[in-house]
Amino acid sequence: MTTPPALPTSRQRLILTVLLLSSLLIWLDNTILGTALETLADPVRGLGASPGQLQWATGSYTLVFAALMFTAGALGDRFGHRTVLTTGLVVFAASSVWAAYSGSAGELIAARAAMGIGSALIMPATMAILTWTFTGPARATAIGLFSTSAGVGLAAGPLLAGVLLDHFWWGSVFLVNVPVVAVALIGIAALVPNFRSPIPRPLDFAGLLLSISGLAALAYGLIRAGQVASWTPVQVWGPIAAGLILLASFVVVELRSSQPSFDPRLLARRVFGGGNAALGLLFLAMTAVGFYSAFYLQGARGFSPLAAGLTNSPAALGVIVGGPLGVRLVRRWPLWIVTSSALTIAALCMGTFAFYGLHTPIALMVLISAIQGLTIGMVIGSVTGTLMGTLPLDSAGTGSAVTNTVRQTGSVLGIAIGGTIMSIVYRNGIDGAAHDLPAESADRVRASAEQARHIAAAIHRPDLAHAADLAFIHAMHVGAIWTMLFALSAAAALIVFLRPVRKPEPAPVPDGETVGARP
């Protein structure tokens, strides 16, 4: 393949700005929704969504995002990455409008799935365009700045959502995406070349069907376990088993394909595969923390959306600083030392949620949040840059799709596993306080702490609301331990797979003998 001619530095910087804006859109939306979860669960101000419905409102987006990512990479290689990026932005904007005016939780879930289609087209296209535009150290720096854009989105999202939710209805948090898309489309049309692979890959419809059905079945079983508070019913383990079988079939199909859209062979490479495993576990832990953090701050602690956003903003600011800091540190020290140390600290910060209560000082939470964000930022940008640097330019689209698919799959599992663990522990904890209520009210109390507080206010039972808060706090403590263990596993993966392997030294040749001589 012929390397494209180098673009002027000024144009490269403008292209990077447009790509960062497109990436920012996705991170902005993810954090905005996290802040709005408590409002969406409210029967009066929102849609009265249950925890399972909220898991699906988040999970349908990440599920479609993960399953379509590798197909989007193939589309970019065939039709041009600029074309795919533009299409993704248009789909994302249209589905954001749909989500804003959803009349039920089911409709919101469908709209979020459509938004996932748009994101799946956007993310691999931005990474592929970046890889084509930059080379050498400039590419590593540009990828590091992508972590910064994630941090900006993480910082701005909760604050923007807090302002909107304090002054407008919940649908406004989705409409904010539309002007961002408009600006990005103008920049893409004016600046970005339509890079594409000279040898387009065939579209993989069998792989697409197997991957999306496998992930959907797996997520359904995990979320269903939280709804019934048990792992033994066939409606729980049946979909989980079916999902695992479908995903295994997906891997077999891709291995047998001469031109797979999702190439499992890339994951067989020690650094690329191990690094992606670590990122997948990290995103699992991050998503689980974000899911219960919103309910802790706005539900159990009674913070307004804006106050909750301000409390979480140090983590996002830490990511902004951590991205470029990590890139600089790995130029002086080995990558595996910098990233595994940072991720271990981040895991311990996640574990501190196991000590949070109804009166934990805000200053302590803010400090730990900032440290967690800083260390996570150091890991994501540095590891992603190294992974993409191990691949040839011809594999930019495929490699980007694999990396982002693994990360989003981790997010899907984080929502499903994290939410389910908390749901099971909460239901067991609130049972004693709900036994004397009418059946319908008791079911609602067991469904979520938000529903329990609403019923407690209606029947003037402050003791019930307090019991719901305590049950939620205990569930969060259990979830925090599991989250920390997942993050520590990611740190261990970085040590094992990113640490250079020493080649054995050849045996010394005895005096008087020559190499290769027969005895």
Coordinates of C-alpha atoms in Angstrom, one line a residue:
M1 CA 0.0 0.0 0.0
T2 CA 1.2 3.5 -0.8
T3 CA 1.5 5.9 2.1
P4 CA -0.6 9.0 1.5
P5 CA 1.3 12.2 1.0
A6 CA 2.0 14.2 4.2
L7 CA -0.4 17.1 4.8
P8 CA 0.7 20.5 5.8
T9 CA 1.2 20.8 9.6
S10 CA -1.5 23.6 9.8
R11 CA -4.0 21.4 8.1
Q12 CA -3.1 18.4 10.3
R13 CA -3.9 20.5 13.4
L14 CA -7.2 21.6 12.0
I15 CA -8.1 18.0 11.1
L16 CA -7.2 16.9 14.6
T17 CA -9.4 19.6 16.1
V18 CA -12.4 18.3 14.0
L19 CA -11.7 14.7 15.1
L20 CA -11.4 15.7 18.7
L21 CA -14.8 17.5 18.4
S22 CA -16.4 14.3 16.9
S23 CA -14.9 12.2 19.7
L24 CA -15.9 14.8 22.3
L25 CA -19.5 14.3 21.2
I26 CA -19.6 10.7 22.2
W27 CA -18.0 11.3 25.6
L28 CA -20.2 14.3 26.3
D29 CA -23.3 12.2 25.6
N30 CA -22.2 9.3 27.8
T31 CA -21.6 11.5 30.9
I32 CA -24.7 13.6 30.3
L33 CA -26.9 10.4 30.4
G34 CA -25.1 9.3 33.6
T35 CA -26.1 12.5 35.3
A36 CA -29.7 12.1 34.0
L37 CA -30.2 8.6 35.3
E38 CA -31.6 9.6 38.6
T39 CA -34.1 12.0 36.9
L40 CA -35.2 9.4 34.4
A41 CA -35.9 7.0 37.4
D42 CA -38.1 9.6 39.1
P43 CA -41.8 8.8 38.5
V44 CA -42.7 12.5 38.4
R45 CA -39.8 14.4 36.8
G46 CA -38.7 11.6 34.5
L47 CA -40.1 8.4 33.0
G48 CA -40.2 6.3 36.2
A49 CA -37.7 3.9 34.7
S50 CA -36.7 0.8 36.7
P51 CA -33.1 -0.1 37.2
G52 CA -33.3 -2.7 34.5
Q53 CA -34.7 -0.2 32.0
L54 CA -32.0 2.2 32.9
Q55 CA -29.4 -0.5 32.4
W56 CA -30.9 -1.1 28.9
A57 CA -31.1 2.7 28.2
T58 CA -27.3 2.7 28.7
G59 CA -26.6 -0.8 27.6
S60 CA -28.5 -0.7 24.3
Y61 CA -26.3 2.1 23.2
T62 CA -23.0 0.5 24.1
L63 CA -24.2 -2.9 22.9
V64 CA -24.9 -1.7 19.4
F65 CA -21.8 0.5 19.6
A66 CA -19.6 -2.5 20.3
A67 CA -21.3 -4.9 17.8
L68 CA -21.2 -2.5 14.8
M69 CA -17.8 -1.1 15.4
F70 CA -15.8 -3.6 13.3
T71 CA -18.4 -3.4 10.5
A72 CA -17.9 0.4 10.5
G73 CA -14.2 -0.1 10.1
A74 CA -14.8 -2.2 7.0
L75 CA -17.2 0.4 5.6
G76 CA -14.6 3.1 6.1
D77 CA -12.0 1.0 4.2
R78 CA -14.5 0.5 1.4
F79 CA -16.3 3.8 1.1
G80 CA -13.9 6.2 2.8
H81 CA -13.6 7.1 6.5
R82 CA -14.8 10.6 5.9
T83 CA -18.0 9.3 4.4
V84 CA -18.6 7.0 7.3
L85 CA -17.8 9.7 9.8
T86 CA -20.3 12.1 8.2
T87 CA -23.0 9.4 8.1
G88 CA -22.4 8.6 11.7
L89 CA -22.8 12.2 12.8
V90 CA -26.1 12.6 11.0
V91 CA -27.5 9.4 12.5
F92 CA -26.3 10.4 15.9
A93 CA -28.0 13.9 15.7
A94 CA -31.3 12.5 14.4
S95 CA -31.5 9.8 17.0
S96 CA -30.7 12.4 19.7
V97 CA -33.8 14.3 18.8
W98 CA -35.8 11.1 19.0
A99 CA -34.4 10.3 22.4
A100 CA -35.2 13.8 23.6
Y101 CA -38.9 13.4 22.8
S102 CA -39.3 9.8 23.9
G103 CA -42.6 9.1 25.7
S104 CA -41.6 6.0 27.5
A105 CA -38.6 4.1 28.8
G106 CA -39.0 1.5 25.9
E107 CA -38.9 4.3 23.3
L108 CA -35.8 5.8 25.0
I109 CA -34.1 2.5 24.9
A110 CA -34.8 2.2 21.1
A111 CA -33.5 5.7 20.5
R112 CA -30.4 5.0 22.5
A113 CA -29.7 2.0 20.3
A114 CA -30.0 4.2 17.2
M115 CA -27.5 6.6 18.8
G116 CA -25.2 3.6 19.2
I117 CA -25.3 3.1 15.5
G118 CA -24.2 6.6 15.0
S119 CA -21.4 6.3 17.5
A120 CA -20.2 3.0 16.0
L121 CA -19.7 4.8 12.7
I122 CA -18.0 7.8 14.3
M123 CA -15.4 6.3 16.6
P124 CA -13.4 3.9 14.3
A125 CA -13.6 6.5 11.5
T126 CA -12.0 9.2 13.7
M127 CA -9.2 6.9 14.8
A128 CA -8.5 5.7 11.3
I129 CA -8.4 9.2 9.9
L130 CA -6.0 10.2 12.7
T131 CA -3.8 7.2 11.9
W132 CA -3.7 8.2 8.2
T133 CA -3.0 11.9 9.0
F134 CA -0.2 11.5 11.5
T135 CA 2.9 9.4 11.7
G136 CA 5.7 8.7 14.2
P137 CA 5.8 10.6 17.5
A138 CA 3.1 13.0 16.2
R139 CA 0.7 10.1 16.0
A140 CA 1.3 9.2 19.6
T141 CA 0.8 12.8 20.7
A142 CA -2.4 13.0 18.7
I143 CA -3.8 9.8 20.3
G144 CA -2.8 11.2 23.7
L145 CA -4.9 14.3 23.0
F146 CA -7.8 12.0 22.3
S147 CA -7.7 11.1 25.9
T148 CA -7.8 14.8 26.6
S149 CA -10.9 15.1 24.5
A150 CA -12.5 12.3 26.5
G151 CA -11.6 14.2 29.7
V152 CA -13.2 17.4 28.3
G153 CA -16.3 15.5 27.6
L154 CA -16.3 13.8 31.0
A155 CA -15.8 17.2 32.6
A156 CA -18.3 19.2 30.6
G157 CA -21.0 16.5 30.4
P158 CA -22.1 16.4 34.0
L159 CA -21.9 20.2 34.4
L160 CA -23.9 20.8 31.3
A161 CA -26.4 18.1 32.2
G162 CA -26.7 19.7 35.7
V163 CA -27.5 23.1 34.3
L164 CA -30.0 21.7 31.8
L165 CA -31.8 19.5 34.3
D166 CA -32.0 22.3 36.8
H167 CA -33.7 24.6 34.3
F168 CA -35.3 22.4 31.6
W169 CA -36.9 19.0 31.1
W170 CA -34.8 15.8 30.8
G171 CA -35.0 15.7 27.0
S172 CA -32.8 18.8 26.8
V173 CA -29.7 16.7 27.6
F174 CA -30.0 15.0 24.3
L175 CA -30.8 18.0 22.2
V176 CA -27.4 19.5 23.1
N177 CA -25.8 17.1 20.7
V178 CA -27.3 18.7 17.6
P179 CA -25.3 22.0 17.5
V180 CA -22.1 20.0 18.2
V181 CA -22.8 17.8 15.2
A182 CA -23.5 20.8 13.0
V183 CA -20.1 22.4 13.7
A184 CA -18.3 19.0 13.2
L185 CA -19.9 18.4 9.8
I186 CA -18.8 21.8 8.6
G187 CA -15.2 21.1 9.6
I188 CA -15.2 17.7 8.1
A189 CA -16.5 18.9 4.7
A190 CA -13.8 21.7 4.6
L191 CA -10.7 19.9 5.9
V192 CA -10.8 16.1 6.0
P193 CA -9.7 13.9 3.0
N194 CA -11.7 10.8 2.3
F195 CA -9.0 8.3 3.2
R196 CA -9.7 4.7 2.3
S197 CA -8.0 1.3 1.9
P198 CA -7.0 0.5 -1.8
I199 CA -8.2 -3.1 -1.1
P200 CA -11.7 -2.9 0.4
R201 CA -12.8 -5.7 2.7
P202 CA -16.0 -7.6 2.2
L203 CA -18.9 -6.7 4.6
D204 CA -19.3 -9.4 7.2
F205 CA -23.1 -9.9 7.7
A206 CA -22.7 -13.3 9.5
G207 CA -20.2 -11.8 12.0
L208 CA -22.5 -8.8 12.6
L209 CA -25.5 -11.0 13.3
L210 CA -23.6 -13.4 15.6
S211 CA -21.9 -10.6 17.6
I212 CA -24.9 -8.4 18.2
S213 CA -27.2 -11.4 19.1
G214 CA -24.5 -12.9 21.3
L215 CA -23.9 -9.6 23.2
A216 CA -27.6 -8.9 23.5
A217 CA -28.3 -12.4 24.9
L218 CA -25.4 -12.2 27.4
A219 CA -26.5 -8.7 28.5
Y220 CA -30.1 -9.8 28.8
G221 CA -29.2 -12.7 31.1
L222 CA -27.0 -10.6 33.3
I223 CA -29.5 -7.8 33.7
R224 CA -32.4 -10.3 34.2
A225 CA -30.4 -11.8 37.1
G226 CA -30.6 -8.4 38.9
Q227 CA -34.4 -8.2 38.2
V228 CA -35.2 -11.6 39.8
A229 CA -32.3 -11.4 42.4
S230 CA -31.1 -14.8 41.5
W231 CA -28.6 -16.5 39.1
T232 CA -30.4 -20.0 39.0
P233 CA -33.6 -19.4 36.9
V234 CA -33.4 -20.7 33.3
Q235 CA -34.4 -17.2 32.1
V236 CA -31.0 -16.0 33.6
W237 CA -28.5 -18.7 32.8
G238 CA -30.2 -19.7 29.5
P239 CA -29.5 -16.4 27.7
I240 CA -26.1 -16.1 29.3
A241 CA -25.2 -19.6 27.9
A242 CA -26.7 -18.8 24.5
G243 CA -24.8 -15.5 24.4
L244 CA -21.5 -17.2 25.1
I245 CA -22.2 -19.9 22.4
L246 CA -23.0 -17.2 19.8
L247 CA -19.9 -15.2 20.6
A248 CA -17.8 -18.3 20.4
S249 CA -19.4 -19.0 17.0
F250 CA -18.6 -15.4 16.0
V251 CA -14.9 -15.9 16.7
V252 CA -14.9 -19.2 14.7
V253 CA -16.5 -17.5 11.7
E254 CA -14.1 -14.6 11.8
L255 CA -11.1 -17.0 12.1
R256 CA -12.2 -18.9 9.0
S257 CA -12.7 -15.7 7.0
S258 CA -9.9 -14.7 4.7
Q259 CA -10.8 -11.0 5.2
P260 CA -12.5 -10.7 8.6
S261 CA -14.0 -7.4 9.6
F262 CA -13.1 -8.2 13.2
D263 CA -9.8 -10.0 13.1
P264 CA -9.3 -12.2 16.3
R265 CA -5.8 -12.9 15.1
L266 CA -4.8 -9.4 16.1
L267 CA -5.7 -10.2 19.7
A268 CA -3.3 -13.2 19.5
R269 CA -0.4 -10.6 19.3
R270 CA 1.0 -10.4 22.8
V271 CA 1.0 -6.6 23.2
F272 CA -2.1 -5.8 21.2
G273 CA -4.2 -8.6 22.7
G274 CA -3.0 -8.1 26.3
G275 CA -3.3 -4.3 26.1
N276 CA -6.9 -4.6 24.8
A277 CA -7.8 -7.1 27.6
A278 CA -6.6 -4.5 30.1
L279 CA -8.5 -1.7 28.5
G280 CA -11.7 -3.9 28.3
L281 CA -11.4 -4.6 32.1
L282 CA -10.7 -0.9 32.8
F283 CA -13.8 0.2 30.9
L284 CA -15.9 -2.4 32.7
A285 CA -14.8 -1.0 36.0
M286 CA -15.2 2.6 34.9
T287 CA -18.7 2.1 33.6
A288 CA -19.8 0.2 36.8
V289 CA -18.5 3.1 39.0
G290 CA -20.2 5.7 36.9
F291 CA -23.5 3.8 37.0
Y292 CA -23.9 3.7 40.7
S293 CA -22.1 7.0 41.4
A294 CA -25.1 9.0 39.9
F295 CA -27.6 7.2 42.2
Y296 CA -25.3 7.7 45.2
L297 CA -24.9 11.4 44.8
Q298 CA -28.3 12.4 43.6
G299 CA -30.4 9.7 45.3
A300 CA -28.8 8.7 48.6
R301 CA -27.0 12.1 49.2
G302 CA -29.7 14.3 47.8
F303 CA -27.5 16.4 45.6
S304 CA -28.9 18.4 42.7
P305 CA -27.8 17.3 39.2
L306 CA -25.5 20.4 39.0
A307 CA -24.0 19.7 42.5
A308 CA -23.4 16.0 41.4
G309 CA -21.8 17.2 38.2
L310 CA -19.5 19.6 40.2
T311 CA -18.5 16.8 42.5
N312 CA -17.6 14.5 39.6
S313 CA -15.8 17.1 37.6
P314 CA -12.4 16.7 39.3
A315 CA -12.2 13.1 37.9
A316 CA -12.8 14.5 34.4
L317 CA -10.2 17.2 34.8
G318 CA -7.8 14.6 36.0
V319 CA -8.3 12.7 32.8
I320 CA -7.5 15.8 30.8
V321 CA -4.2 16.2 32.7
G322 CA -3.4 12.5 32.8
G323 CA -3.6 11.9 29.0
P324 CA -0.6 14.1 28.0
L325 CA 1.2 13.4 31.3
G326 CA 1.1 9.7 30.6
V327 CA 2.6 10.2 27.1
R328 CA 5.5 12.2 28.6
L329 CA 6.2 9.7 31.3
V330 CA 6.4 6.7 29.0
R331 CA 9.1 8.5 27.1
R332 CA 11.3 8.4 30.3
W333 CA 10.2 5.1 31.9
P334 CA 8.9 1.8 30.5
L335 CA 5.2 1.8 29.5
W336 CA 4.3 -1.2 31.6
I337 CA 5.7 0.4 34.8
V338 CA 3.9 3.7 34.3
T339 CA 0.5 2.3 33.3
S340 CA 0.3 -0.6 35.7
S341 CA 1.3 1.7 38.6
A342 CA -1.3 4.3 37.5
L343 CA -4.0 1.7 37.1
T344 CA -3.3 0.1 40.5
I345 CA -3.9 3.5 42.1
A346 CA -7.1 4.0 40.1
A347 CA -8.3 0.6 41.2
L348 CA -7.7 1.5 44.9
C349 CA -9.6 4.8 44.4
M350 CA -12.6 2.9 43.0
G351 CA -12.4 0.6 46.0
T352 CA -12.8 3.6 48.4
F353 CA -16.5 3.7 47.4
A354 CA -16.7 0.7 49.8
F355 CA -16.2 3.2 52.7
Y356 CA -18.5 6.0 51.5
G357 CA -21.7 6.6 53.5
L358 CA -24.5 9.1 53.9
H359 CA -22.2 11.7 55.5
T360 CA -18.8 11.2 53.8
P361 CA -17.0 14.6 53.5
I362 CA -17.3 16.0 50.0
A363 CA -13.7 17.2 50.1
L364 CA -12.4 13.6 50.5
M365 CA -14.6 12.4 47.6
V366 CA -13.4 15.2 45.4
L367 CA -9.7 14.4 46.1
I368 CA -10.1 10.7 45.5
S369 CA -12.1 11.5 42.3
A370 CA -9.3 13.7 41.0
I371 CA -6.6 11.1 41.6
Q372 CA -8.7 8.4 40.0
G373 CA -9.3 10.5 36.9
L374 CA -5.6 11.5 36.6
T375 CA -4.4 7.9 36.7
I376 CA -7.0 6.6 34.3
G377 CA -6.1 9.3 31.8
M378 CA -2.4 8.2 32.1
V379 CA -3.4 4.7 31.1
I380 CA -5.9 5.1 28.3
G381 CA -4.0 7.4 26.0
S382 CA -0.6 5.7 26.5
V383 CA -1.8 2.2 26.0
T384 CA -4.0 3.0 23.1
G385 CA -1.2 4.8 21.3
T386 CA 1.1 1.8 21.8
L387 CA -1.5 -0.7 20.6
M388 CA -2.2 1.2 17.4
G389 CA 1.6 1.7 16.8
T390 CA 2.1 -2.1 16.7
L391 CA -0.2 -2.4 13.6
P392 CA 0.7 -1.7 9.9
L393 CA -1.2 1.2 8.3
D394 CA -3.2 -1.2 6.2
S395 CA -4.8 -2.5 9.4
A396 CA -5.6 0.9 10.8
G397 CA -9.4 0.6 10.3
T398 CA -9.5 -3.0 11.5
G399 CA -7.2 -2.4 14.5
S400 CA -9.2 0.7 15.6
A401 CA -12.4 -1.3 15.3
V402 CA -11.0 -4.2 17.4
T403 CA -9.7 -1.8 20.1
N404 CA -12.9 0.2 20.3
T405 CA -15.1 -3.0 20.2
V406 CA -13.2 -4.5 23.1
R407 CA -13.6 -1.3 25.1
Q408 CA -17.3 -0.9 24.4
T409 CA -17.9 -4.6 25.2
G410 CA -16.2 -3.9 28.6
S411 CA -18.7 -1.0 29.0
V412 CA -21.7 -3.3 28.2
L413 CA -20.5 -5.9 30.8
G414 CA -19.8 -3.1 33.3
I415 CA -23.4 -1.9 33.1
A416 CA -24.8 -5.4 33.2
I417 CA -22.6 -6.9 35.9
G418 CA -22.2 -3.8 38.0
G419 CA -25.9 -3.0 37.9
T420 CA -27.0 -6.6 38.5
I421 CA -24.7 -7.0 41.6
M422 CA -26.1 -3.9 43.1
S423 CA -29.7 -4.8 42.3
I424 CA -29.4 -8.2 43.9
V425 CA -27.7 -6.9 47.1
Y426 CA -30.2 -4.0 47.3
R427 CA -33.3 -6.3 47.0
N428 CA -32.0 -8.5 49.7
G429 CA -31.2 -5.6 52.0
I430 CA -34.6 -3.8 51.6
D431 CA -36.7 -7.0 52.0
G432 CA -37.2 -6.5 55.7
A433 CA -38.5 -3.0 55.4
A434 CA -40.9 -3.9 52.6
H435 CA -42.6 -6.9 54.1
D436 CA -45.5 -5.0 55.7
L437 CA -46.4 -3.1 52.6
P438 CA -49.1 -4.0 50.1
A439 CA -47.8 -6.3 47.4
E440 CA -47.7 -3.7 44.6
S441 CA -46.0 -1.1 46.8
A442 CA -43.5 -3.8 48.1
D443 CA -42.6 -4.7 44.5
R444 CA -41.9 -1.1 43.7
V445 CA -39.8 -0.7 46.8
R446 CA -37.7 -3.7 46.0
A447 CA -37.3 -2.5 42.4
S448 CA -35.1 0.5 43.3
A449 CA -34.2 3.0 46.0
E450 CA -35.8 5.8 43.9
Q451 CA -39.2 4.1 43.8
A452 CA -38.8 3.3 47.6
R453 CA -38.2 7.0 48.4
H454 CA -41.2 8.1 46.2
I455 CA -43.5 5.6 48.0
A456 CA -42.1 6.6 51.4
A457 CA -42.9 10.2 50.7
A458 CA -46.4 9.3 49.6
I459 CA -47.3 7.3 52.7
H460 CA -45.3 9.5 55.1
R461 CA -42.7 6.8 56.0
P462 CA -39.3 8.4 56.5
D463 CA -38.1 5.2 58.1
L464 CA -38.7 3.4 54.7
A465 CA -36.7 6.1 52.8
H466 CA -33.8 5.7 55.3
A467 CA -33.9 1.9 55.0
A468 CA -33.7 2.3 51.2
D469 CA -30.7 4.6 51.5
L470 CA -28.9 2.1 53.8
A471 CA -29.7 -0.8 51.5
F472 CA -28.4 1.1 48.5
I473 CA -25.2 2.1 50.4
H474 CA -24.5 -1.5 51.3
A475 CA -25.1 -2.6 47.7
M476 CA -22.7 0.1 46.5
H477 CA -20.1 -1.2 49.0
V478 CA -20.3 -4.7 47.6
G479 CA -20.2 -3.4 44.0
A480 CA -17.1 -1.2 44.8
I481 CA -15.2 -4.3 45.9
W482 CA -15.9 -6.1 42.7
T483 CA -15.1 -3.0 40.6
M484 CA -11.8 -2.7 42.3
L485 CA -11.0 -6.3 41.6
F486 CA -11.7 -5.9 37.9
A487 CA -9.5 -2.8 37.7
L488 CA -6.7 -4.6 39.6
S489 CA -7.0 -7.5 37.1
A490 CA -6.5 -4.9 34.3
A491 CA -3.3 -3.7 36.0
A492 CA -2.0 -7.2 36.3
A493 CA -2.7 -7.7 32.5
L494 CA -0.6 -4.6 31.7
I495 CA 2.3 -6.1 33.8
V496 CA 2.1 -9.5 32.1
F497 CA 1.6 -8.5 28.5
L498 CA 3.3 -5.1 28.1
R499 CA 6.5 -6.0 29.9
P500 CA 9.3 -6.8 27.4
V501 CA 10.2 -10.5 27.1
R502 CA 13.8 -11.2 27.5
K503 CA 15.2 -13.4 24.8
P504 CA 17.4 -16.3 26.1
E505 CA 21.1 -15.7 25.6
P506 CA 22.8 -18.3 23.4
A507 CA 24.8 -20.9 25.3
P508 CA 28.6 -20.1 25.4
V509 CA 30.7 -22.1 23.0
P510 CA 33.5 -24.1 24.8
D511 CA 37.1 -23.1 23.9
G512 CA 38.5 -24.9 20.9
E513 CA 35.1 -25.6 19.3
T514 CA 33.3 -23.8 16.5
V515 CA 29.6 -23.1 16.2
G516 CA 27.9 -25.9 14.3
A517 CA 30.9 -28.3 14.6
R518 CA 29.9 -32.0 15.1
P519 CA 31.2 -33.7 18.2

